[in-house]
Coordinates of N, CA and C and ligand atoms in Angstrom, one line a residue:
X1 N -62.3 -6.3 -43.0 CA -61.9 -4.9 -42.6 C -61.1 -4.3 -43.7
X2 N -61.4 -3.0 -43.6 CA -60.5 -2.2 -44.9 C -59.2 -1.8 -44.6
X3 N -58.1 -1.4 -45.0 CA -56.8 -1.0 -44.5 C -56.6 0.4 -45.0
X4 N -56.6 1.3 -44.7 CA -56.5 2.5 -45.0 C -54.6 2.4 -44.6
X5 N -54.0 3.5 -46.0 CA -52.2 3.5 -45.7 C -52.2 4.4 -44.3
X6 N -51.2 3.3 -43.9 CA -50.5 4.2 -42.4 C -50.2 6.3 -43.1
X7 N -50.0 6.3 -44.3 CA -49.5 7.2 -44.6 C -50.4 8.3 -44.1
X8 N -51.8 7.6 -44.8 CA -52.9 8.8 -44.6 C -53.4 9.0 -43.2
X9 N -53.4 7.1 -42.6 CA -53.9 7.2 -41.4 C -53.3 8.7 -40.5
X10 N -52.0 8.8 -40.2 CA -51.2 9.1 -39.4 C -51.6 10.7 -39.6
X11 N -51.9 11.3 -40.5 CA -52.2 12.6 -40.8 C -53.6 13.2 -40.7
X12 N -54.4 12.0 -40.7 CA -56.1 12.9 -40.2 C -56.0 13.3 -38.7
X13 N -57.3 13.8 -38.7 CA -57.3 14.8 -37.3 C -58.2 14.0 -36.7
X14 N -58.2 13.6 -35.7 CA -59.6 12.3 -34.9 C -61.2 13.1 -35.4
X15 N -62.2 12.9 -35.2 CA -63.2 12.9 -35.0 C -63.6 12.9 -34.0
X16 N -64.7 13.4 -33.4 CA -65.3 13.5 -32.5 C -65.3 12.4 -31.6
X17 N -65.8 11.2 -32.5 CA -66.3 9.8 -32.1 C -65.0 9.0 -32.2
X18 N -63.9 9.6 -32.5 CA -62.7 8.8 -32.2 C -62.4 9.1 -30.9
X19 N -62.5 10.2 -30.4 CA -61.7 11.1 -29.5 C -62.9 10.2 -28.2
X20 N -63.9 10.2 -28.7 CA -64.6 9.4 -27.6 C -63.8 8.3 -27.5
X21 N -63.7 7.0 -28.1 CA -63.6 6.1 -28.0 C -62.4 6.1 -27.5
X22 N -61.5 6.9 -27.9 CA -59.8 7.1 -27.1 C -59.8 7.1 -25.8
X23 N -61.0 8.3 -25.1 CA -61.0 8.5 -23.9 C -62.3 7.3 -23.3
X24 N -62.8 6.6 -23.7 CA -63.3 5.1 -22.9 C -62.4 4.1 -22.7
X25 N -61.7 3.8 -24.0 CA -60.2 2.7 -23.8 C -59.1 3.6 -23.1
X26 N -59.1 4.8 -22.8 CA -57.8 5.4 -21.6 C -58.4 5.2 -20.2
X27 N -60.2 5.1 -20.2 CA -60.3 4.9 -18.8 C -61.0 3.4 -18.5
X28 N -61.2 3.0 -19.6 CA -61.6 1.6 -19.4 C -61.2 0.1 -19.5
X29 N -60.2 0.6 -20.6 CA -59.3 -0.8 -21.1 C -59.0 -1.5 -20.2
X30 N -59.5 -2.9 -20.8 CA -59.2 -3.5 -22.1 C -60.9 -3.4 -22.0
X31 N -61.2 -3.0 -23.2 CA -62.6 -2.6 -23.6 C -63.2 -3.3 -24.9
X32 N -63.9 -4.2 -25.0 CA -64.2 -4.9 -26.0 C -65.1 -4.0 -26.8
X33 N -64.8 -3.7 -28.6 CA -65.6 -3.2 -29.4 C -66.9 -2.8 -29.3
X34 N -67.6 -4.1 -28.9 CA -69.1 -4.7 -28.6 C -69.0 -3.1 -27.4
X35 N -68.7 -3.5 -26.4 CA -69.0 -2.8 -24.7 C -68.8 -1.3 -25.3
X36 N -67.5 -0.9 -26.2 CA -67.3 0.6 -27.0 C -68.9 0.8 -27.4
X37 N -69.0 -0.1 -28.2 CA -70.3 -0.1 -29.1 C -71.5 0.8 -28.1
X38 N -71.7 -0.4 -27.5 CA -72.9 0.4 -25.9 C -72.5 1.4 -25.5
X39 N -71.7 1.9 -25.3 CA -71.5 3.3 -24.7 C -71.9 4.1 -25.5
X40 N -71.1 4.2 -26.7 CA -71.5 5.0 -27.6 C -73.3 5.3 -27.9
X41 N -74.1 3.7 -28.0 CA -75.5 4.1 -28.1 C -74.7 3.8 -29.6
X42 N -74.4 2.9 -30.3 CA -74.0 2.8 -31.9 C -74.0 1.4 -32.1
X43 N -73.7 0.4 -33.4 CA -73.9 -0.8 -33.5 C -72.1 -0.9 -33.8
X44 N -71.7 -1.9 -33.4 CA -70.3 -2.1 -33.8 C -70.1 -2.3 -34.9
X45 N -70.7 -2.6 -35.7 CA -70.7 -2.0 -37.5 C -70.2 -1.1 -37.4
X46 N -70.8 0.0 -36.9 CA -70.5 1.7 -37.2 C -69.3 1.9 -36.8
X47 N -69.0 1.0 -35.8 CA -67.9 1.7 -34.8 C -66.3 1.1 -35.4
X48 N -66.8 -0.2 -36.3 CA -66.1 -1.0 -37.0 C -64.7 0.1 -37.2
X49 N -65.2 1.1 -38.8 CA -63.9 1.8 -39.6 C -63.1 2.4 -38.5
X50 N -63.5 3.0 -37.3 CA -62.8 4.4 -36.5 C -61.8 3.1 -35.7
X51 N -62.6 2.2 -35.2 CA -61.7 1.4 -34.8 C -60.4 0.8 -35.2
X52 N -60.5 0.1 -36.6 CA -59.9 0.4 -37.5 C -58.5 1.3 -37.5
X53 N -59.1 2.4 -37.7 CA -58.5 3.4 -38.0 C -57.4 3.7 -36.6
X54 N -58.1 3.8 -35.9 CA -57.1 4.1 -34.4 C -56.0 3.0 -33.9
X55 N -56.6 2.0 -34.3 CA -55.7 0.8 -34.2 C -54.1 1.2 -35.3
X56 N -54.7 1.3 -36.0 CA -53.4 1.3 -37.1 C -52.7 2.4 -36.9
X57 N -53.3 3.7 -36.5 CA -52.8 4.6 -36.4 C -51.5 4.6 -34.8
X58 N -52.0 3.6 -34.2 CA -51.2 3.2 -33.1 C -51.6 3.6 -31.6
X59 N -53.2 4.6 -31.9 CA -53.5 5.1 -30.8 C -54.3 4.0 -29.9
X60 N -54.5 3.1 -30.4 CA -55.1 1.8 -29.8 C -54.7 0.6 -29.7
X61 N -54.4 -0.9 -29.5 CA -53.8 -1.5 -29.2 C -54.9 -2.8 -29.0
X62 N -55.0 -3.7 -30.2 CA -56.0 -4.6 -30.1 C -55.4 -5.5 -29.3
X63 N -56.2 -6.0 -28.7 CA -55.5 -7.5 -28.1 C -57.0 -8.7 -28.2
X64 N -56.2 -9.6 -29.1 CA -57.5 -11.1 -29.1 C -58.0 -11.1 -28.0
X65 N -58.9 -11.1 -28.0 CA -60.0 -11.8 -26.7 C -59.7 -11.3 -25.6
X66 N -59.0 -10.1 -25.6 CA -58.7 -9.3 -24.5 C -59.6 -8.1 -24.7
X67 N -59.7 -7.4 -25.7 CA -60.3 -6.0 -26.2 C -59.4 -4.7 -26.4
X68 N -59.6 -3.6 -26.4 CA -58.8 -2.3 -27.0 C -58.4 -1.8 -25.5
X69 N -56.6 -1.7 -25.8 CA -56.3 -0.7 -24.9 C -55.9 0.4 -25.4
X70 N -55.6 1.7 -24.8 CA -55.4 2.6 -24.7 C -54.0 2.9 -25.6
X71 N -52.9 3.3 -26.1 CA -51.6 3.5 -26.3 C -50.9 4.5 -26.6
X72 N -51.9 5.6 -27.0 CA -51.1 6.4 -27.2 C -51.9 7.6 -27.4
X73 N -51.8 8.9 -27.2 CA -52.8 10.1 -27.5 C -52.9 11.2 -28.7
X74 N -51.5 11.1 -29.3 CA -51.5 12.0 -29.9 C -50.1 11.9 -31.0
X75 N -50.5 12.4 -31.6 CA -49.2 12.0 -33.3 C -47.4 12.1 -32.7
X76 N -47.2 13.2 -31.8 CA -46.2 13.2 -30.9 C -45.2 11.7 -30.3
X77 N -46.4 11.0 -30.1 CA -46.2 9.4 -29.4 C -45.7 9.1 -30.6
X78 N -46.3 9.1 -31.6 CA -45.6 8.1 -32.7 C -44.6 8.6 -33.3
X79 N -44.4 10.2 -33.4 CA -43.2 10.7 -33.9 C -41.8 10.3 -33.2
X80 N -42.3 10.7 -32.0 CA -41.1 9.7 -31.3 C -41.0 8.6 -31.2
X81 N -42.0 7.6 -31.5 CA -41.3 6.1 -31.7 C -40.9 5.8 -32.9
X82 N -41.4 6.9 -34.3 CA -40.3 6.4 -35.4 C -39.1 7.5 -35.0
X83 N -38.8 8.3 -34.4 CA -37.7 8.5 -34.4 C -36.6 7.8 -33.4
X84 N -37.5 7.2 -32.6 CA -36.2 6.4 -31.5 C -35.8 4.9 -32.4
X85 N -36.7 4.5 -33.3 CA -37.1 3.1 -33.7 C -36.0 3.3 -34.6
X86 N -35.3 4.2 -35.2 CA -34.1 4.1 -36.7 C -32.8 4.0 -35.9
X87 N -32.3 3.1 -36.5 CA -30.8 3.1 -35.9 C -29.7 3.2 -36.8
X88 N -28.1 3.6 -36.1 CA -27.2 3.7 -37.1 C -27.1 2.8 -38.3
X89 N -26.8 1.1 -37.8 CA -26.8 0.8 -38.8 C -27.5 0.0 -40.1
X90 N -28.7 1.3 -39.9 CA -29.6 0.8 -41.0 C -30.0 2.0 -42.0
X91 N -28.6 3.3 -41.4 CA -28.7 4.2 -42.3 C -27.0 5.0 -42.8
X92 N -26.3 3.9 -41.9 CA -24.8 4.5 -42.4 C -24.3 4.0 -43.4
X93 N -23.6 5.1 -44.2 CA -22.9 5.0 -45.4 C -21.5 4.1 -45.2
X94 N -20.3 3.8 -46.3 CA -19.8 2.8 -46.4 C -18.3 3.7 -45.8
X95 N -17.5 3.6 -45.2 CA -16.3 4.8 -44.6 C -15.8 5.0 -45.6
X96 N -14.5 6.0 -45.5 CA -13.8 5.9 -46.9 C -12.4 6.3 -45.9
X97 N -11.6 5.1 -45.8 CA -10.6 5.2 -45.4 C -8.7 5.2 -46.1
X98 N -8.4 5.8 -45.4 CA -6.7 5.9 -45.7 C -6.0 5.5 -44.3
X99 N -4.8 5.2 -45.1 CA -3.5 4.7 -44.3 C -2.8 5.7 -43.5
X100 N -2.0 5.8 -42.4 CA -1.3 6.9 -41.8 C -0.6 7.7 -42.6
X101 N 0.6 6.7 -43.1 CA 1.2 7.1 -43.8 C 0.9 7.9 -45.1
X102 N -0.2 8.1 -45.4 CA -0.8 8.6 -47.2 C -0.1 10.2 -46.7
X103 N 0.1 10.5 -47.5 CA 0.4 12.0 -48.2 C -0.6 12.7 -47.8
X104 N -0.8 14.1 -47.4 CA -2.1 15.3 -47.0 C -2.4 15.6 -48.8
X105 N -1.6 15.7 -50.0 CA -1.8 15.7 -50.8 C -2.8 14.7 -51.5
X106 N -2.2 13.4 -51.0 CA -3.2 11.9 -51.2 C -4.6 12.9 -50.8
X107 N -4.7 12.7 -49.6 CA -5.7 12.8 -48.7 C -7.0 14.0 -49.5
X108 N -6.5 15.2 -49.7 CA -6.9 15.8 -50.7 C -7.6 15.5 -51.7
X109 N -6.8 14.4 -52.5 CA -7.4 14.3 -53.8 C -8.8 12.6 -53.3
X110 N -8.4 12.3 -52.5 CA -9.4 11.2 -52.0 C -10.5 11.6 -51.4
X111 N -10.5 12.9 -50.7 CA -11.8 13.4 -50.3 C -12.9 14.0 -51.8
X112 N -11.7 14.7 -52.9 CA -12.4 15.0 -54.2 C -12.7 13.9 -55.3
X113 N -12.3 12.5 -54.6 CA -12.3 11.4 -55.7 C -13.7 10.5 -55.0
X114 N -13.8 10.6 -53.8 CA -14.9 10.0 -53.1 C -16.2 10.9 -52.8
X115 N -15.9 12.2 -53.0 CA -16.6 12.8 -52.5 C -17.2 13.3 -51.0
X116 N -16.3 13.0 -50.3 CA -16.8 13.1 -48.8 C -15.8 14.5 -48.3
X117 N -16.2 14.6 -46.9 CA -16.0 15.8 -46.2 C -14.7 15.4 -44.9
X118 N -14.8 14.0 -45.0 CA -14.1 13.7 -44.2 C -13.8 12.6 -44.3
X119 N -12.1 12.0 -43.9 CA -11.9 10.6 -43.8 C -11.3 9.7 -42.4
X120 N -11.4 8.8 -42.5 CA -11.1 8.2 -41.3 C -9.5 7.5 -41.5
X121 N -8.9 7.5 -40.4 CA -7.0 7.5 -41.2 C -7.5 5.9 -40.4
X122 N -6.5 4.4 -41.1 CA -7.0 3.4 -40.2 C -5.5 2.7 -39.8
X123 N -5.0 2.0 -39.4 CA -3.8 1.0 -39.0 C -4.5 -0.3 -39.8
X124 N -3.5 -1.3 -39.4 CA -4.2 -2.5 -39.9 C -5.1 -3.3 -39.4
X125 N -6.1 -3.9 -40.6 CA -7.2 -4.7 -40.3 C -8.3 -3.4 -39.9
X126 N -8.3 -2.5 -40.5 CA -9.2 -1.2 -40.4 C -9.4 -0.9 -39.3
X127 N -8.5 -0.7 -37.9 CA -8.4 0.0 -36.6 C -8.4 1.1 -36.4
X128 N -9.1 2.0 -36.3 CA -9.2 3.5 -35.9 C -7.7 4.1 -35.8
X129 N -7.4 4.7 -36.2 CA -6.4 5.8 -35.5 C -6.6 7.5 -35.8
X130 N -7.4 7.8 -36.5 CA -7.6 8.9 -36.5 C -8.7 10.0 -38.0
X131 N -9.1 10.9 -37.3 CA -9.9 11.4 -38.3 C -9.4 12.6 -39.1
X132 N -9.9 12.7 -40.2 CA -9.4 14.3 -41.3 C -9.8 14.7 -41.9
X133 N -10.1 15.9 -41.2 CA -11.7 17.4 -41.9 C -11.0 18.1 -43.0
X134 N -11.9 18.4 -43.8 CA -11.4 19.4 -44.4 C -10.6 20.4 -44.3
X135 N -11.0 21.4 -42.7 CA -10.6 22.2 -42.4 C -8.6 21.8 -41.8
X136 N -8.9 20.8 -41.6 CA -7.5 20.0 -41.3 C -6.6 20.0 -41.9
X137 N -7.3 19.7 -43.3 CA -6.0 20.0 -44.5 C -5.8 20.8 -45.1
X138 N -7.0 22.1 -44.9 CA -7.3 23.6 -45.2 C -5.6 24.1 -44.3
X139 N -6.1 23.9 -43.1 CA -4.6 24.2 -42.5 C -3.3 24.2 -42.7
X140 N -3.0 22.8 -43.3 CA -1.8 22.7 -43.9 C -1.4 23.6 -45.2
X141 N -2.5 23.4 -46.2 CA -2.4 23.8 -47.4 C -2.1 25.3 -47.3
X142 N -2.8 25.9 -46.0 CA -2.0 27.5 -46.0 C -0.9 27.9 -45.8
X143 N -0.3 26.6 -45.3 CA 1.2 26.7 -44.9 C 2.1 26.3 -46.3
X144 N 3.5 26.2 -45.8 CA 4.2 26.5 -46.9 C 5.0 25.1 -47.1
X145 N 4.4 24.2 -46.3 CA 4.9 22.7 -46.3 C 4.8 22.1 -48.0
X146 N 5.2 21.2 -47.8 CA 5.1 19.8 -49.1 C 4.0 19.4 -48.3
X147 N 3.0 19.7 -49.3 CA 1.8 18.3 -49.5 C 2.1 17.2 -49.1
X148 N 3.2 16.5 -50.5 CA 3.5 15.4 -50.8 C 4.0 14.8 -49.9
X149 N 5.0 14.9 -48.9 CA 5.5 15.1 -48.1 C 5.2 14.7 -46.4
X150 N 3.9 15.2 -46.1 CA 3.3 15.5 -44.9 C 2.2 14.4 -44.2
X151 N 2.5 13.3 -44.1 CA 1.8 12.6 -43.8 C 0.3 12.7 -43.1
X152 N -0.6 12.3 -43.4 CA -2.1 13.4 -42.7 C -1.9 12.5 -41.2
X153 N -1.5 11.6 -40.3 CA -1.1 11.4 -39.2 C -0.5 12.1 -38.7
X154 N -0.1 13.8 -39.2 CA 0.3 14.5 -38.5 C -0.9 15.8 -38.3
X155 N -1.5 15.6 -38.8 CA -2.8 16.8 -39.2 C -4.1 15.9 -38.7
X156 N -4.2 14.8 -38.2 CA -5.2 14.6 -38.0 C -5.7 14.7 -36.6
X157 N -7.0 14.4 -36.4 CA -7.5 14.3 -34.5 C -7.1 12.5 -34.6
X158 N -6.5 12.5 -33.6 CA -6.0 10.7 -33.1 C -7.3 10.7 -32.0
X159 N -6.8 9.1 -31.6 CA -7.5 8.3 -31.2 C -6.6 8.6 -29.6
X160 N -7.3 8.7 -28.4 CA -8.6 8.3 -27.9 C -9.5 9.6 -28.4
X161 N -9.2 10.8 -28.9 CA -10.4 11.5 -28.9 C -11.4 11.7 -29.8
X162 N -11.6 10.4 -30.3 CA -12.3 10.5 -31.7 C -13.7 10.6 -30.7
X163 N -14.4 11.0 -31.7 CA -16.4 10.4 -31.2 C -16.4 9.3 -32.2
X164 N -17.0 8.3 -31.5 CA -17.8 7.8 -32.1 C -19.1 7.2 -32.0
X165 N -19.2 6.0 -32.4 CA -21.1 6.1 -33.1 C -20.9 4.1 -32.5
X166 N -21.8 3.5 -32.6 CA -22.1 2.4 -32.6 C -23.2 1.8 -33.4
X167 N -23.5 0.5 -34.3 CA -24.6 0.6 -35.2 C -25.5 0.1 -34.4
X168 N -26.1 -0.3 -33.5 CA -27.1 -0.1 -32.7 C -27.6 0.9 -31.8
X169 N -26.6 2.2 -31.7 CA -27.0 3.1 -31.5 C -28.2 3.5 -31.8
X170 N -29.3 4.6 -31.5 CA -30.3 5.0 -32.5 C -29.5 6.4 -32.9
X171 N -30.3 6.3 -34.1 CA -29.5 7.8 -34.8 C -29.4 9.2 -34.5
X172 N -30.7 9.0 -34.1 CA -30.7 10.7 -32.8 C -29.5 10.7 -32.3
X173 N -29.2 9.5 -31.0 CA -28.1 9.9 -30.2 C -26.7 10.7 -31.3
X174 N -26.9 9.7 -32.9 CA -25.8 10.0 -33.3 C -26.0 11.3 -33.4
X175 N -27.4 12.0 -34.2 CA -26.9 13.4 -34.7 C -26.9 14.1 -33.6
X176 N -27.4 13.4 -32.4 CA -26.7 14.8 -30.8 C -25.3 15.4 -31.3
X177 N -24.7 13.8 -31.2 CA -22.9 14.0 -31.3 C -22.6 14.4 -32.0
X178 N -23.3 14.8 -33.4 CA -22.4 15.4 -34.0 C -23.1 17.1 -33.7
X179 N -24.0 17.3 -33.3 CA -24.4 19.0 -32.8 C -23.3 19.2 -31.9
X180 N -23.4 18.6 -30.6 CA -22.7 18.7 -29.7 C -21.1 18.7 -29.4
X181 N -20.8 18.0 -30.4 CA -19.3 17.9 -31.1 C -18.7 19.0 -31.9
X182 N -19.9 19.6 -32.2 CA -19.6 20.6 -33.3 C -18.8 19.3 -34.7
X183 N -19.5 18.8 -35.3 CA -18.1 17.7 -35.7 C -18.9 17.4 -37.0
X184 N -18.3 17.0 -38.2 CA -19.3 16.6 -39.0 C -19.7 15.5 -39.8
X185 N -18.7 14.5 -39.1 CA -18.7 12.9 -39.0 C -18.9 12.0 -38.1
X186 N -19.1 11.4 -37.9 CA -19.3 9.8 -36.7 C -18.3 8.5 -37.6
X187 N -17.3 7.8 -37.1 CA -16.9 6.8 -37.7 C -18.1 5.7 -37.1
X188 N -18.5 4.9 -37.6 CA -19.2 3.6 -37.1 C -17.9 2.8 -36.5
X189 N -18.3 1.9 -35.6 CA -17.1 1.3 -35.1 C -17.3 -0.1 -34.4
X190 N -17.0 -1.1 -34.7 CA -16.9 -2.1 -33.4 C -16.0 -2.6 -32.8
X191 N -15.9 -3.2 -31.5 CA -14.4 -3.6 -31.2 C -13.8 -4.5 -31.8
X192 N -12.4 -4.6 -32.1 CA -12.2 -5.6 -32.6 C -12.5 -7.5 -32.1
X193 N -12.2 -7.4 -30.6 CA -12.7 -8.1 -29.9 C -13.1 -7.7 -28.3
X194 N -13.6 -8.3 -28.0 CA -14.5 -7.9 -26.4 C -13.8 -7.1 -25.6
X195 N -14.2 -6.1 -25.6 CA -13.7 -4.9 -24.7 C -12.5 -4.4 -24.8
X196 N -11.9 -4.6 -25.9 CA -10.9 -4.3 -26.8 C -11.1 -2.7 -27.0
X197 N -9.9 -1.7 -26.6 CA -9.6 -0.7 -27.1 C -9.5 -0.2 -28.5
X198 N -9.1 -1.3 -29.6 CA -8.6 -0.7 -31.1 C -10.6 -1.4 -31.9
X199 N -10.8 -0.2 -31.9 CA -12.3 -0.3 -32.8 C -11.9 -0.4 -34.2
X200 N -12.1 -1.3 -35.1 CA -13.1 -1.2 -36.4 C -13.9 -0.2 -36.9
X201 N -13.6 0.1 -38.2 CA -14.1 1.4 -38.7 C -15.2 0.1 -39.7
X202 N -16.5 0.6 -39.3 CA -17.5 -0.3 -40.5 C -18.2 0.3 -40.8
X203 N -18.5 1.8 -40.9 CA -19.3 2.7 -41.5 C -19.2 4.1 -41.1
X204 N -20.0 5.1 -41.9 CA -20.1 6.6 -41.5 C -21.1 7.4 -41.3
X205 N -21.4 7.9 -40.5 CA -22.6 8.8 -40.1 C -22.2 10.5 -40.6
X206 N -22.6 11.0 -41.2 CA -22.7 12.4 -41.3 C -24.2 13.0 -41.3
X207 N -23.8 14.4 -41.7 CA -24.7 15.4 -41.9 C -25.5 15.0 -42.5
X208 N -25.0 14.7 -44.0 CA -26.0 14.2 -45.0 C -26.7 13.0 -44.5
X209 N -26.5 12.3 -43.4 CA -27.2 10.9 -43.4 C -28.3 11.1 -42.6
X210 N -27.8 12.4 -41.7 CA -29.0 12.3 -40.9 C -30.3 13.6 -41.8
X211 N -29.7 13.9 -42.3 CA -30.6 14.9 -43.3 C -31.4 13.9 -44.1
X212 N -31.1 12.9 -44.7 CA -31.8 12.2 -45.2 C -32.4 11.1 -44.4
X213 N -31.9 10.7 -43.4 CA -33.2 10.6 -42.6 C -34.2 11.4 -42.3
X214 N -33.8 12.9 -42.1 CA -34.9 13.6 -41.9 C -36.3 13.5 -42.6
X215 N -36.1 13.8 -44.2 CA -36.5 13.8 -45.3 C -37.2 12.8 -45.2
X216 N -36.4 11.7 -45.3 CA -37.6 10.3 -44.9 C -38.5 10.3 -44.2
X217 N -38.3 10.9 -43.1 CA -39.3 10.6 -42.1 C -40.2 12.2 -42.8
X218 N -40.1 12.9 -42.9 CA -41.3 13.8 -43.2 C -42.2 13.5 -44.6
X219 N -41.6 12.5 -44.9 CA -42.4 12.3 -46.4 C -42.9 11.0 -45.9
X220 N -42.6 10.3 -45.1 CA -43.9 9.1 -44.4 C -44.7 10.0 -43.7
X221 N -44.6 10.8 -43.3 CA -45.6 11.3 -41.8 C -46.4 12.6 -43.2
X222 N -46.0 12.5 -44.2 CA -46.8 13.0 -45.4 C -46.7 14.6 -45.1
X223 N -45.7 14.8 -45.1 CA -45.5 16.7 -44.3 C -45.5 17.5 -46.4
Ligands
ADP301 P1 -14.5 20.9 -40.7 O1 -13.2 20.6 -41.2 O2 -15.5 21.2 -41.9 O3 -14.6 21.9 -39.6 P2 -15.5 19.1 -38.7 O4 -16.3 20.1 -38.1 O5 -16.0 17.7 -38.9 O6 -15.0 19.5 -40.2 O7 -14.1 18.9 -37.9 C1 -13.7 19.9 -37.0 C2 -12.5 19.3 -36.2 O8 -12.9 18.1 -35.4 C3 -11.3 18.8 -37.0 O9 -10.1 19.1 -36.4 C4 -11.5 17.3 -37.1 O10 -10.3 16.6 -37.1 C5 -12.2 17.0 -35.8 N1 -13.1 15.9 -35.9 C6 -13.9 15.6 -37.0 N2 -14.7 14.5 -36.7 C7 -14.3 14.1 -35.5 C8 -14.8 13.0 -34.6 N3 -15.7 12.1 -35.0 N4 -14.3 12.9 -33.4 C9 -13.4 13.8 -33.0 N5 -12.9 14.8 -33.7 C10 -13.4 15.0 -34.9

């Protein structure tokens, strides 16, 4: 058998004689090649490549000694199962945390030294206590306060109202939360221990993460 890349597979348009064989295994399956074959009026030679083809593409579903089922109709099916199939933690970035106590000044120059948009403030043993937007410290800085001075535990969103994210999550749900949030981070989080209120900060979801998921996924699906 020949392997054609899932790349290309996923982007042709069926054929006539696929679209047959789709709609015999949606009303026949489990349909063995041979029995496709007969219907058609074709030799399963012929029928071999489309078979092939549909199989990998995911619209079919071989089973040994069982024959072809049915699985799926249309590129839609598969878009959604690679989009449900990615999860947080196989695309979140590394956090970039600070102490309560740090300076809004600190805080400032850590967002411009790490480059992020946002940081996560933590207690000890990296326990959530709170997040800090730019616009957060935008706030301050219009004011007439000491930087230096101002601890960002006073400027930040605390805990319980953080969002957050879990790494088995899938990442859709994450980028819901952050549309829906209006927000432009997710801390990744686990408990510290079982059903423990103080979460672990073990990664970050943003904008950019799920943008570049995006990207990924349109350059597999060959857009
Ligand atoms: P920006 O400062 O660019 O507007 P966001 O939109 O991310 O950044 O933040 C808006 C507000 O929401 C800020 O006050 C910030 O503290 C808060 N915030 C940011 N991330 C979260 C989060 N994960 N959970 C709860 N609040 C958050």
């Amino acid at each position: 058998m020949s392997y054609l890349p899932l790349k290309v597979v996923w982007t042709i348009e069926l054929t006539k004689r696929q679209e047959k064989i789709l709609a015999i295994a949606k009303e026949e399956g489990p349909i063995t090649g041979e029995q496709i074959a007969e219907k058609l009026n074709l030799t399963r030679a012929t029928l071999r490549p489309d078979l092939a083809i549909l199989t990998m593409a995911g619209f079919l579903d071989a089973r040994p000694r069982v024959g072809y089922i049915f699985a799926g109709n249309n590129s839609n099916q598969l878009l959604e199962r690679e989009i449900k199939k990615r999860r947080v933690k196989d695309y979140k970035a590394v956090p970039v945390c600070i102490g309560e106590s740090t300076s809004v000044y600190d805080a400032v120059v850590t967002m411009f030294l790490e480059d992020v948009g946002t940081l996560f403030v933590v207690k000890e043993k990296g326990v959530l206590a709170g997040v800090v937007s730019r616009k957060d410290l935008l706030k301050v800085a219009i004011g007439k306060q000491d930087l230096q001075t101002i601890p960002v535990s006073v400027v930040m969103t605390r805990m319980p109202n953080i969002i957050t994210c879990d790494p088995e999550e899938s990442l859709y749900d994450a980028a819901k939360k952050l549309i829906d949030y209006q927000i432009d981070a997710l801390p990744v989080v686990r408990e510290t221990e079982e059903g423990s209120k103080a979460l672990e900060v073990i990664g970050r979801v943003t904008k950019t993460t799920i943008t570049k998921a995006y990207v990924e996924l349109g350059s597999m699906l060959n857009i």
